[in-house]
Amino acid sequence: MRSRATAYPLVAVLGWGVMFPILASALNRVDPLNLTTARYLLAAVVLVAILLLREGAGALRHGGRALEVVVLGVVGFAGFNLLTNLALEHAAPQQISLFVATTPVITQLVRWARDGVRPKPLLLALSLVALLGVGLVITRGSLAGLGQFGLGGLMMVGAVLGWGIYTHGASRFGEWSPLRFTTLTALAGTAAMLALSIGADAVGWQHAPAAADLVAVAPQLAYAVLVGAVIAVLAWNTGVQRLGAANAALFMNLVPVTTFAVQIARGYRPEPVELVGAAITIAALIAANLAARPRTASLPRPSAVTDPVAVTDPVAVSAR
């Protein structure tokens, strides 16, 4: 059963790894805030429709946890996705994906701050090694490239921190189905994105996309909505419930591998120092998470969920 559960975060991270190059190409026509808002407006419609069909209107209630849902939705959905799309204007997809791969370590630090579970010193040491690998990729081994960290790097630090908080928060909703948690947090995040996007358009920070621009990026938007925002997030939250936040977060190490493979297939030729840096980052993060994982005997039993179909096959649910 546990080996089957690993399929869910695996589906999620592979979908997200492919998504970064796809979103980067769409940003040539649509501003980051508007692209993110359009993506999640469409995704929210799909998720609400599925939730109503599967669990009924009662599942839209927050059950006394409205504030927690709103905070996680704004920090996780709005924060992570808006900052990531903005960062893609300042850094290449493969660089962004390496920042995302630090999510496992960030999740452990969030757990320390939230639950008082202190990470091992080895974890902190390996996280520094991972950041060194990120630095090699971004700077290509040259001190002259330090300026490339800049705004894009700071945005991704904030984005990953937001997703680490969201991932940890998801593990605290074991009595909800992954479908319900995903939908309600997505609605909260989408509302925040919409308000921010309208404000940015009003003051001239960005411009509302023309119909021709939306048509031009329709294939990218379709992938980002159906795969990146519906199937992948449902699969991710299912994996978090089945495996726990720390164990599920380990799979984020596969995001940069997938992104690098896509970029290479598209003609990108990485320099040897970039491959070395990526290998250092991934190896350090895997080692950090293996060191942080609890022993199998001490793992809590998975919480029961109210939507067995969404847990066993989120892809099938999203297709209904």
CSV table of N, CA and C in Angstrom, one decimal, residues 173-305:
chain,number,residue,atom,x,y,z
A,173,PHE,N,-4.8,18.2,7.8
A,173,PHE,CA,-6.2,18.0,7.4
A,173,PHE,C,-6.5,16.6,7.0
A,174,GLY,N,-6.1,15.7,7.9
A,174,GLY,CA,-6.2,14.3,7.5
A,174,GLY,C,-7.7,13.8,7.5
A,175,GLU,N,-8.6,14.5,8.2
A,175,GLU,CA,-10.0,14.2,8.2
A,175,GLU,C,-10.7,14.7,6.9
A,176,TRP,N,-10.1,15.5,6.1
A,176,TRP,CA,-10.7,16.0,4.9
A,176,TRP,C,-10.1,15.1,3.7
A,177,SER,N,-10.9,15.0,2.7
A,177,SER,CA,-10.3,14.4,1.5
A,177,SER,C,-9.4,15.3,0.8
A,178,PRO,N,-8.4,14.8,0.1
A,178,PRO,CA,-7.5,15.7,-0.6
A,178,PRO,C,-8.2,16.6,-1.6
A,179,LEU,N,-9.3,16.1,-2.2
A,179,LEU,CA,-10.1,16.9,-3.1
A,179,LEU,C,-10.7,18.1,-2.4
A,180,ARG,N,-11.2,17.9,-1.2
A,180,ARG,CA,-11.8,19.0,-0.5
A,180,ARG,C,-10.8,20.0,-0.1
A,181,PHE,N,-9.7,19.6,0.5
A,181,PHE,CA,-8.6,20.5,0.9
A,181,PHE,C,-8.0,21.3,-0.3
A,182,THR,N,-7.8,20.6,-1.4
A,182,THR,CA,-7.2,21.3,-2.5
A,182,THR,C,-8.2,22.3,-3.0
A,183,THR,N,-9.5,22.0,-3.1
A,183,THR,CA,-10.5,22.9,-3.7
A,183,THR,C,-10.6,24.1,-2.8
A,184,LEU,N,-10.8,24.0,-1.5
A,184,LEU,CA,-11.0,25.1,-0.6
A,184,LEU,C,-9.8,26.0,-0.5
A,185,THR,N,-8.6,25.5,-0.5
A,185,THR,CA,-7.4,26.3,-0.4
A,185,THR,C,-7.2,27.0,-1.8
A,186,ALA,N,-7.5,26.3,-2.9
A,186,ALA,CA,-7.4,26.9,-4.2
A,186,ALA,C,-8.3,28.1,-4.4
A,187,LEU,N,-9.6,28.0,-3.8
A,187,LEU,CA,-10.5,29.1,-3.9
A,187,LEU,C,-10.0,30.3,-3.2
A,188,ALA,N,-9.4,30.1,-2.0
A,188,ALA,CA,-8.9,31.2,-1.2
A,188,ALA,C,-7.7,31.8,-1.9
A,189,GLY,N,-6.8,31.0,-2.5
A,189,GLY,CA,-5.7,31.5,-3.2
A,189,GLY,C,-6.1,32.3,-4.4
A,190,THR,N,-7.0,31.7,-5.1
A,190,THR,CA,-7.5,32.4,-6.4
A,190,THR,C,-8.1,33.7,-6.1
A,191,ALA,N,-8.9,33.8,-5.0
A,191,ALA,CA,-9.5,35.1,-4.7
A,191,ALA,C,-8.4,36.2,-4.4
A,192,ALA,N,-7.3,35.8,-3.7
A,192,ALA,CA,-6.2,36.7,-3.5
A,192,ALA,C,-5.5,37.1,-4.8
A,193,MET,N,-5.3,36.1,-5.7
A,193,MET,CA,-4.6,36.4,-7.0
A,193,MET,C,-5.5,37.3,-7.8
A,194,LEU,N,-6.8,37.1,-7.8
A,194,LEU,CA,-7.7,38.0,-8.6
A,194,LEU,C,-7.6,39.4,-8.1
A,195,ALA,N,-7.7,39.6,-6.8
A,195,ALA,CA,-7.7,40.9,-6.2
A,195,ALA,C,-6.3,41.6,-6.5
A,196,LEU,N,-5.2,40.9,-6.4
A,196,LEU,CA,-3.9,41.5,-6.7
A,196,LEU,C,-3.8,41.8,-8.2
A,197,SER,N,-4.3,40.9,-9.0
A,197,SER,CA,-4.2,41.2,-10.5
A,197,SER,C,-5.0,42.4,-10.9
A,198,ILE,N,-6.2,42.5,-10.4
A,198,ILE,CA,-7.0,43.6,-10.7
A,198,ILE,C,-6.4,44.9,-10.3
A,199,GLY,N,-5.8,44.9,-9.1
A,199,GLY,CA,-5.1,46.1,-8.6
A,199,GLY,C,-3.9,46.4,-9.4
A,200,ALA,N,-3.1,45.4,-9.8
A,200,ALA,CA,-1.9,45.7,-10.7
A,200,ALA,C,-2.3,46.2,-12.0
A,201,ASP,N,-3.4,45.7,-12.6
A,201,ASP,CA,-3.9,46.3,-13.9
A,201,ASP,C,-4.3,47.7,-13.7
A,202,ALA,N,-5.0,48.0,-12.6
A,202,ALA,CA,-5.6,49.3,-12.4
A,202,ALA,C,-4.5,50.4,-12.3
A,203,VAL,N,-3.4,50.1,-11.6
A,203,VAL,CA,-2.3,51.0,-11.4
A,203,VAL,C,-1.2,51.0,-12.5
A,204,GLY,N,-1.4,50.1,-13.5
A,204,GLY,CA,-0.5,50.1,-14.6
A,204,GLY,C,0.8,49.2,-14.4
A,205,TRP,N,0.8,48.4,-13.3
A,205,TRP,CA,2.0,47.5,-13.2
A,205,TRP,C,2.0,46.4,-14.2
A,206,GLN,N,0.8,46.1,-14.7
A,206,GLN,CA,0.7,45.1,-15.8
A,206,GLN,C,-0.5,45.5,-16.7
A,207,HIS,N,-0.7,44.8,-17.7
A,207,HIS,CA,-1.8,45.1,-18.6
A,207,HIS,C,-2.6,43.8,-18.9
A,208,ALA,N,-3.9,44.0,-18.8
A,208,ALA,CA,-4.9,42.9,-19.0
A,208,ALA,C,-4.6,42.3,-20.4
A,209,PRO,N,-4.5,41.0,-20.5
A,209,PRO,CA,-4.2,40.4,-21.8
A,209,PRO,C,-5.3,40.5,-22.8
A,210,ALA,N,-4.9,40.7,-24.1
A,210,ALA,CA,-5.9,40.7,-25.1
A,210,ALA,C,-6.4,39.3,-25.4
A,211,ALA,N,-7.5,39.2,-26.1
A,211,ALA,CA,-8.1,37.9,-26.4
A,211,ALA,C,-7.1,37.1,-27.3
A,212,ALA,N,-6.4,37.8,-28.2
A,212,ALA,CA,-5.4,37.1,-29.0
A,212,ALA,C,-4.2,36.5,-28.2
A,213,ASP,N,-3.9,37.2,-27.1
A,213,ASP,CA,-2.8,36.7,-26.3
A,213,ASP,C,-3.2,35.4,-25.6
A,214,LEU,N,-4.4,35.4,-25.1
A,214,LEU,CA,-4.9,34.2,-24.4
A,214,LEU,C,-5.0,33.1,-25.3
A,215,VAL,N,-5.5,33.3,-26.6
A,215,VAL,CA,-5.6,32.3,-27.6
A,215,VAL,C,-4.2,31.7,-27.9
A,216,ALA,N,-3.2,32.6,-28.0
A,216,ALA,CA,-1.8,32.2,-28.3
A,216,ALA,C,-1.2,31.3,-27.3
A,217,VAL,N,-1.6,31.5,-26.0
A,217,VAL,CA,-1.0,30.7,-24.9
A,217,VAL,C,-2.0,29.6,-24.4
A,218,ALA,N,-3.1,29.4,-25.2
A,218,ALA,CA,-4.1,28.4,-24.8
A,218,ALA,C,-3.5,27.0,-24.5
A,219,PRO,N,-2.6,26.5,-25.4
A,219,PRO,CA,-2.0,25.2,-25.1
A,219,PRO,C,-1.2,25.1,-23.7
A,220,GLN,N,-0.4,26.2,-23.5
A,220,GLN,CA,0.3,26.2,-22.2
A,220,GLN,C,-0.6,26.4,-21.1
A,221,LEU,N,-1.7,27.2,-21.2
A,221,LEU,CA,-2.6,27.4,-20.2
A,221,LEU,C,-3.4,26.1,-19.9
A,222,ALA,N,-3.7,25.4,-20.9
A,222,ALA,CA,-4.5,24.1,-20.7
A,222,ALA,C,-3.6,23.1,-19.9
A,223,TYR,N,-2.3,23.0,-20.2
A,223,TYR,CA,-1.5,22.1,-19.4
A,223,TYR,C,-1.4,22.6,-18.0
A,224,ALA,N,-1.1,23.9,-17.8
A,224,ALA,CA,-0.9,24.4,-16.5
A,224,ALA,C,-2.2,24.3,-15.6
A,225,VAL,N,-3.3,24.3,-16.2
A,225,VAL,CA,-4.6,24.2,-15.5
A,225,VAL,C,-4.9,22.7,-15.2
A,226,LEU,N,-5.0,21.9,-16.2
A,226,LEU,CA,-5.4,20.5,-16.0
A,226,LEU,C,-4.3,19.6,-15.3
A,227,VAL,N,-3.1,19.8,-15.8
A,227,VAL,CA,-2.0,19.0,-15.2
A,227,VAL,C,-1.4,19.6,-14.0
A,228,GLY,N,-1.0,20.9,-14.1
A,228,GLY,CA,-0.2,21.5,-13.0
A,228,GLY,C,-1.1,21.9,-11.8
A,229,ALA,N,-2.3,22.4,-12.1
A,229,ALA,CA,-3.1,22.9,-11.0
A,229,ALA,C,-4.2,22.0,-10.5
A,230,VAL,N,-4.6,21.0,-11.3
A,230,VAL,CA,-5.7,20.1,-10.9
A,230,VAL,C,-5.1,18.7,-10.6
A,231,ILE,N,-4.6,18.0,-11.6
A,231,ILE,CA,-4.1,16.6,-11.3
A,231,ILE,C,-2.9,16.6,-10.4
A,232,ALA,N,-2.0,17.5,-10.6
A,232,ALA,CA,-0.7,17.5,-9.8
A,232,ALA,C,-1.0,17.8,-8.4
A,233,VAL,N,-1.8,18.9,-8.2
A,233,VAL,CA,-2.0,19.3,-6.8
A,233,VAL,C,-2.9,18.3,-6.0
A,234,LEU,N,-3.9,17.7,-6.7
A,234,LEU,CA,-4.7,16.6,-6.1
A,234,LEU,C,-3.8,15.5,-5.7
A,235,ALA,N,-2.9,15.1,-6.6
A,235,ALA,CA,-2.0,14.0,-6.4
A,235,ALA,C,-1.0,14.3,-5.2
A,236,TRP,N,-0.6,15.6,-5.2
A,236,TRP,CA,0.4,16.0,-4.2
A,236,TRP,C,-0.3,15.9,-2.8
A,237,ASN,N,-1.5,16.5,-2.7
A,237,ASN,CA,-2.1,16.5,-1.4
A,237,ASN,C,-2.5,15.0,-0.9
A,238,THR,N,-2.8,14.2,-1.9
A,238,THR,CA,-3.1,12.8,-1.6
A,238,THR,C,-1.8,12.1,-1.0
A,239,GLY,N,-0.7,12.4,-1.7
A,239,GLY,CA,0.6,11.9,-1.2
A,239,GLY,C,1.0,12.3,0.2
A,240,VAL,N,0.7,13.6,0.4
A,240,VAL,CA,1.0,14.2,1.8
A,240,VAL,C,0.2,13.4,2.8
A,241,GLN,N,-1.1,13.2,2.6
A,241,GLN,CA,-1.9,12.5,3.5
A,241,GLN,C,-1.5,11.0,3.7
A,242,ARG,N,-1.1,10.4,2.6
A,242,ARG,CA,-0.7,9.0,2.7
A,242,ARG,C,0.7,8.7,3.3
A,243,LEU,N,1.6,9.7,3.0
A,243,LEU,CA,3.0,9.4,3.3
A,243,LEU,C,3.5,10.4,4.4
A,244,GLY,N,2.8,11.5,4.7
A,244,GLY,CA,3.3,12.5,5.6
A,244,GLY,C,4.0,13.6,4.8
A,245,ALA,N,4.0,14.8,5.4
A,245,ALA,CA,4.6,15.9,4.7
A,245,ALA,C,6.1,15.7,4.4
A,246,ALA,N,6.9,15.3,5.3
A,246,ALA,CA,8.3,15.1,5.1
A,246,ALA,C,8.7,14.1,4.1
A,247,ASN,N,8.0,13.0,4.1
A,247,ASN,CA,8.3,11.9,3.1
A,247,ASN,C,7.8,12.3,1.7
A,248,ALA,N,6.7,13.0,1.6
A,248,ALA,CA,6.2,13.4,0.3
A,248,ALA,C,7.1,14.5,-0.3
A,249,ALA,N,7.6,15.4,0.6
A,249,ALA,CA,8.4,16.5,0.1
A,249,ALA,C,9.7,16.0,-0.5
A,250,LEU,N,10.1,14.8,-0.2
A,250,LEU,CA,11.3,14.2,-0.7
A,250,LEU,C,11.3,14.2,-2.3
A,251,PHE,N,10.1,13.9,-2.8
A,251,PHE,CA,9.9,13.8,-4.2
A,251,PHE,C,10.2,15.1,-5.0
A,252,MET,N,10.2,16.2,-4.3
A,252,MET,CA,10.4,17.5,-5.0
A,252,MET,C,11.8,17.5,-5.6
A,253,ASN,N,12.7,16.6,-5.1
A,253,ASN,CA,14.1,16.5,-5.7
A,253,ASN,C,14.0,16.1,-7.2
A,254,LEU,N,12.9,15.5,-7.6
A,254,LEU,CA,12.8,15.1,-9.0
A,254,LEU,C,12.4,16.3,-9.9
A,255,VAL,N,12.0,17.4,-9.4
A,255,VAL,CA,11.5,18.5,-10.2
A,255,VAL,C,12.6,19.0,-11.1
A,256,PRO,N,13.8,19.4,-10.6
A,256,PRO,CA,14.9,19.9,-11.4
A,256,PRO,C,15.4,18.8,-12.4
A,257,VAL,N,15.4,17.6,-12.1
A,257,VAL,CA,15.8,16.5,-13.0
A,257,VAL,C,14.8,16.6,-14.3
A,258,THR,N,13.5,16.7,-14.0
A,258,THR,CA,12.6,16.7,-15.1
A,258,THR,C,12.7,18.0,-15.9
A,259,THR,N,12.9,19.1,-15.2
A,259,THR,CA,13.0,20.4,-16.0
A,259,THR,C,14.3,20.4,-16.8
A,260,PHE,N,15.4,19.9,-16.3
A,260,PHE,CA,16.6,19.9,-17.0
A,260,PHE,C,16.4,19.0,-18.3
A,261,ALA,N,15.8,17.9,-18.1
A,261,ALA,CA,15.6,17.0,-19.2
A,261,ALA,C,14.7,17.6,-20.3
A,262,VAL,N,13.7,18.4,-19.9
A,262,VAL,CA,12.9,19.1,-20.9
A,262,VAL,C,13.7,20.1,-21.6
A,263,GLN,N,14.4,20.9,-20.9
A,263,GLN,CA,15.2,22.0,-21.5
A,263,GLN,C,16.3,21.4,-22.5
A,264,ILE,N,16.9,20.3,-22.1
A,264,ILE,CA,17.9,19.7,-23.0
A,264,ILE,C,17.2,19.2,-24.2
A,265,ALA,N,16.0,18.6,-24.1
A,265,ALA,CA,15.3,18.1,-25.2
A,265,ALA,C,14.9,19.3,-26.2
A,266,ARG,N,14.7,20.4,-25.6
A,266,ARG,CA,14.4,21.6,-26.4
A,266,ARG,C,15.6,22.3,-27.0
A,267,GLY,N,16.8,21.7,-26.8
A,267,GLY,CA,18.0,22.3,-27.4
A,267,GLY,C,19.0,23.0,-26.5
A,268,TYR,N,18.6,23.1,-25.2
A,268,TYR,CA,19.5,23.7,-24.2
A,268,TYR,C,20.7,22.8,-24.0
A,269,ARG,N,21.9,23.4,-24.0
A,269,ARG,CA,23.1,22.6,-23.7
A,269,ARG,C,23.8,23.1,-22.4
A,270,PRO,N,23.6,22.5,-21.3
A,270,PRO,CA,24.2,23.0,-20.0
A,270,PRO,C,25.7,22.8,-20.0
A,271,GLU,N,26.3,23.7,-19.3
A,271,GLU,CA,27.7,23.6,-19.1
A,271,GLU,C,28.0,22.6,-18.1
A,272,PRO,N,29.2,22.0,-18.1
A,272,PRO,CA,29.5,20.9,-17.1
A,272,PRO,C,29.3,21.4,-15.7
A,273,VAL,N,29.7,22.7,-15.4
A,273,VAL,CA,29.5,23.1,-14.0
A,273,VAL,C,28.1,23.2,-13.6
A,274,GLU,N,27.2,23.4,-14.5
A,274,GLU,CA,25.7,23.4,-14.2
A,274,GLU,C,25.3,22.0,-13.8
A,275,LEU,N,25.7,21.0,-14.6
A,275,LEU,CA,25.4,19.6,-14.3
A,275,LEU,C,26.0,19.2,-12.9
A,276,VAL,N,27.2,19.6,-12.6
A,276,VAL,CA,27.8,19.3,-11.4
A,276,VAL,C,27.0,20.0,-10.2
A,277,GLY,N,26.6,21.2,-10.4
A,277,GLY,CA,25.8,21.9,-9.4
A,277,GLY,C,24.5,21.3,-9.2
A,278,ALA,N,23.8,20.9,-10.3
A,278,ALA,CA,22.5,20.2,-10.1
A,278,ALA,C,22.7,18.9,-9.4
A,279,ALA,N,23.7,18.2,-9.7
A,279,ALA,CA,24.0,16.9,-9.1
A,279,ALA,C,24.2,17.1,-7.6
A,280,ILE,N,25.0,18.1,-7.2
A,280,ILE,CA,25.3,18.4,-5.8
A,280,ILE,C,24.0,18.7,-5.1
A,281,THR,N,23.2,19.5,-5.7
A,281,THR,CA,21.9,19.9,-5.0
A,281,THR,C,21.0,18.8,-4.8
A,282,ILE,N,20.8,18.0,-5.8
A,282,ILE,CA,19.9,16.8,-5.7
A,282,ILE,C,20.4,15.8,-4.7
A,283,ALA,N,21.7,15.5,-4.8
A,283,ALA,CA,22.3,14.5,-3.9
A,283,ALA,C,22.2,15.0,-2.5
A,284,ALA,N,22.5,16.3,-2.2
A,284,ALA,CA,22.4,16.8,-0.9
A,284,ALA,C,21.0,16.8,-0.3
A,285,LEU,N,20.1,17.1,-1.2
A,285,LEU,CA,18.7,17.2,-0.7
A,285,LEU,C,18.1,15.8,-0.4
A,286,ILE,N,18.5,14.8,-1.3
A,286,ILE,CA,18.1,13.5,-1.0
A,286,ILE,C,18.7,12.9,0.3
A,287,ALA,N,20.0,13.2,0.5
A,287,ALA,CA,20.6,12.8,1.7
A,287,ALA,C,20.0,13.5,2.9
A,288,ALA,N,19.6,14.7,2.8
A,288,ALA,CA,19.0,15.4,3.9
A,288,ALA,C,17.7,14.8,4.3
A,289,ASN,N,16.9,14.5,3.3
A,289,ASN,CA,15.6,13.9,3.6
A,289,ASN,C,15.6,12.5,4.1
A,290,LEU,N,16.6,11.7,3.6
A,290,LEU,CA,16.8,10.4,4.1
A,290,LEU,C,17.2,10.5,5.6
A,291,ALA,N,18.0,11.4,5.9
A,291,ALA,CA,18.5,11.6,7.3
A,291,ALA,C,17.3,12.1,8.2
A,292,ALA,N,16.4,12.8,7.6
A,292,ALA,CA,15.3,13.4,8.4
A,292,ALA,C,14.1,12.5,8.5
A,293,ARG,N,14.0,11.5,7.7
A,293,ARG,CA,12.8,10.6,7.7
A,293,ARG,C,12.8,9.8,9.0
A,294,PRO,N,11.6,9.7,9.6
A,294,PRO,CA,11.5,8.8,10.8
A,294,PRO,C,11.6,7.4,10.4
A,295,ARG,N,11.9,6.5,11.4
A,295,ARG,CA,11.9,5.1,11.1
A,295,ARG,C,10.5,4.6,10.8
A,296,THR,N,10.4,3.6,10.0
A,296,THR,CA,9.1,3.1,9.5
A,296,THR,C,8.2,2.7,10.7
A,297,ALA,N,8.8,2.2,11.8
A,297,ALA,CA,8.0,1.7,12.9
A,297,ALA,C,7.4,2.9,13.7
A,298,SER,N,8.0,4.0,13.6
A,298,SER,CA,7.5,5.2,14.3
A,298,SER,C,6.5,6.0,13.5
A,299,LEU,N,6.3,5.7,12.3
A,299,LEU,CA,5.4,6.5,11.4
A,299,LEU,C,4.0,6.3,11.9
A,300,PRO,N,3.2,7.4,11.9
A,300,PRO,CA,1.8,7.3,12.3
A,300,PRO,C,1.0,6.6,11.2
A,301,ARG,N,-0.1,5.9,11.6
A,301,ARG,CA,-0.9,5.3,10.6
A,301,ARG,C,-1.6,6.4,9.8
A,302,PRO,N,-1.8,6.2,8.4
A,302,PRO,CA,-2.5,7.2,7.6
A,302,PRO,C,-3.9,7.5,8.2
A,303,SER,N,-4.2,8.8,8.1
A,303,SER,CA,-5.6,9.2,8.6
A,303,SER,C,-6.6,8.7,7.6
A,304,ALA,N,-7.8,8.4,8.1
A,304,ALA,CA,-8.9,8.0,7.2
A,304,ALA,C,-9.3,9.2,6.4
A,305,VAL,N,-9.8,9.1,5.2
A,305,VAL,CA,-10.3,10.2,4.4
A,305,VAL,C,-11.7,9.9,4.0
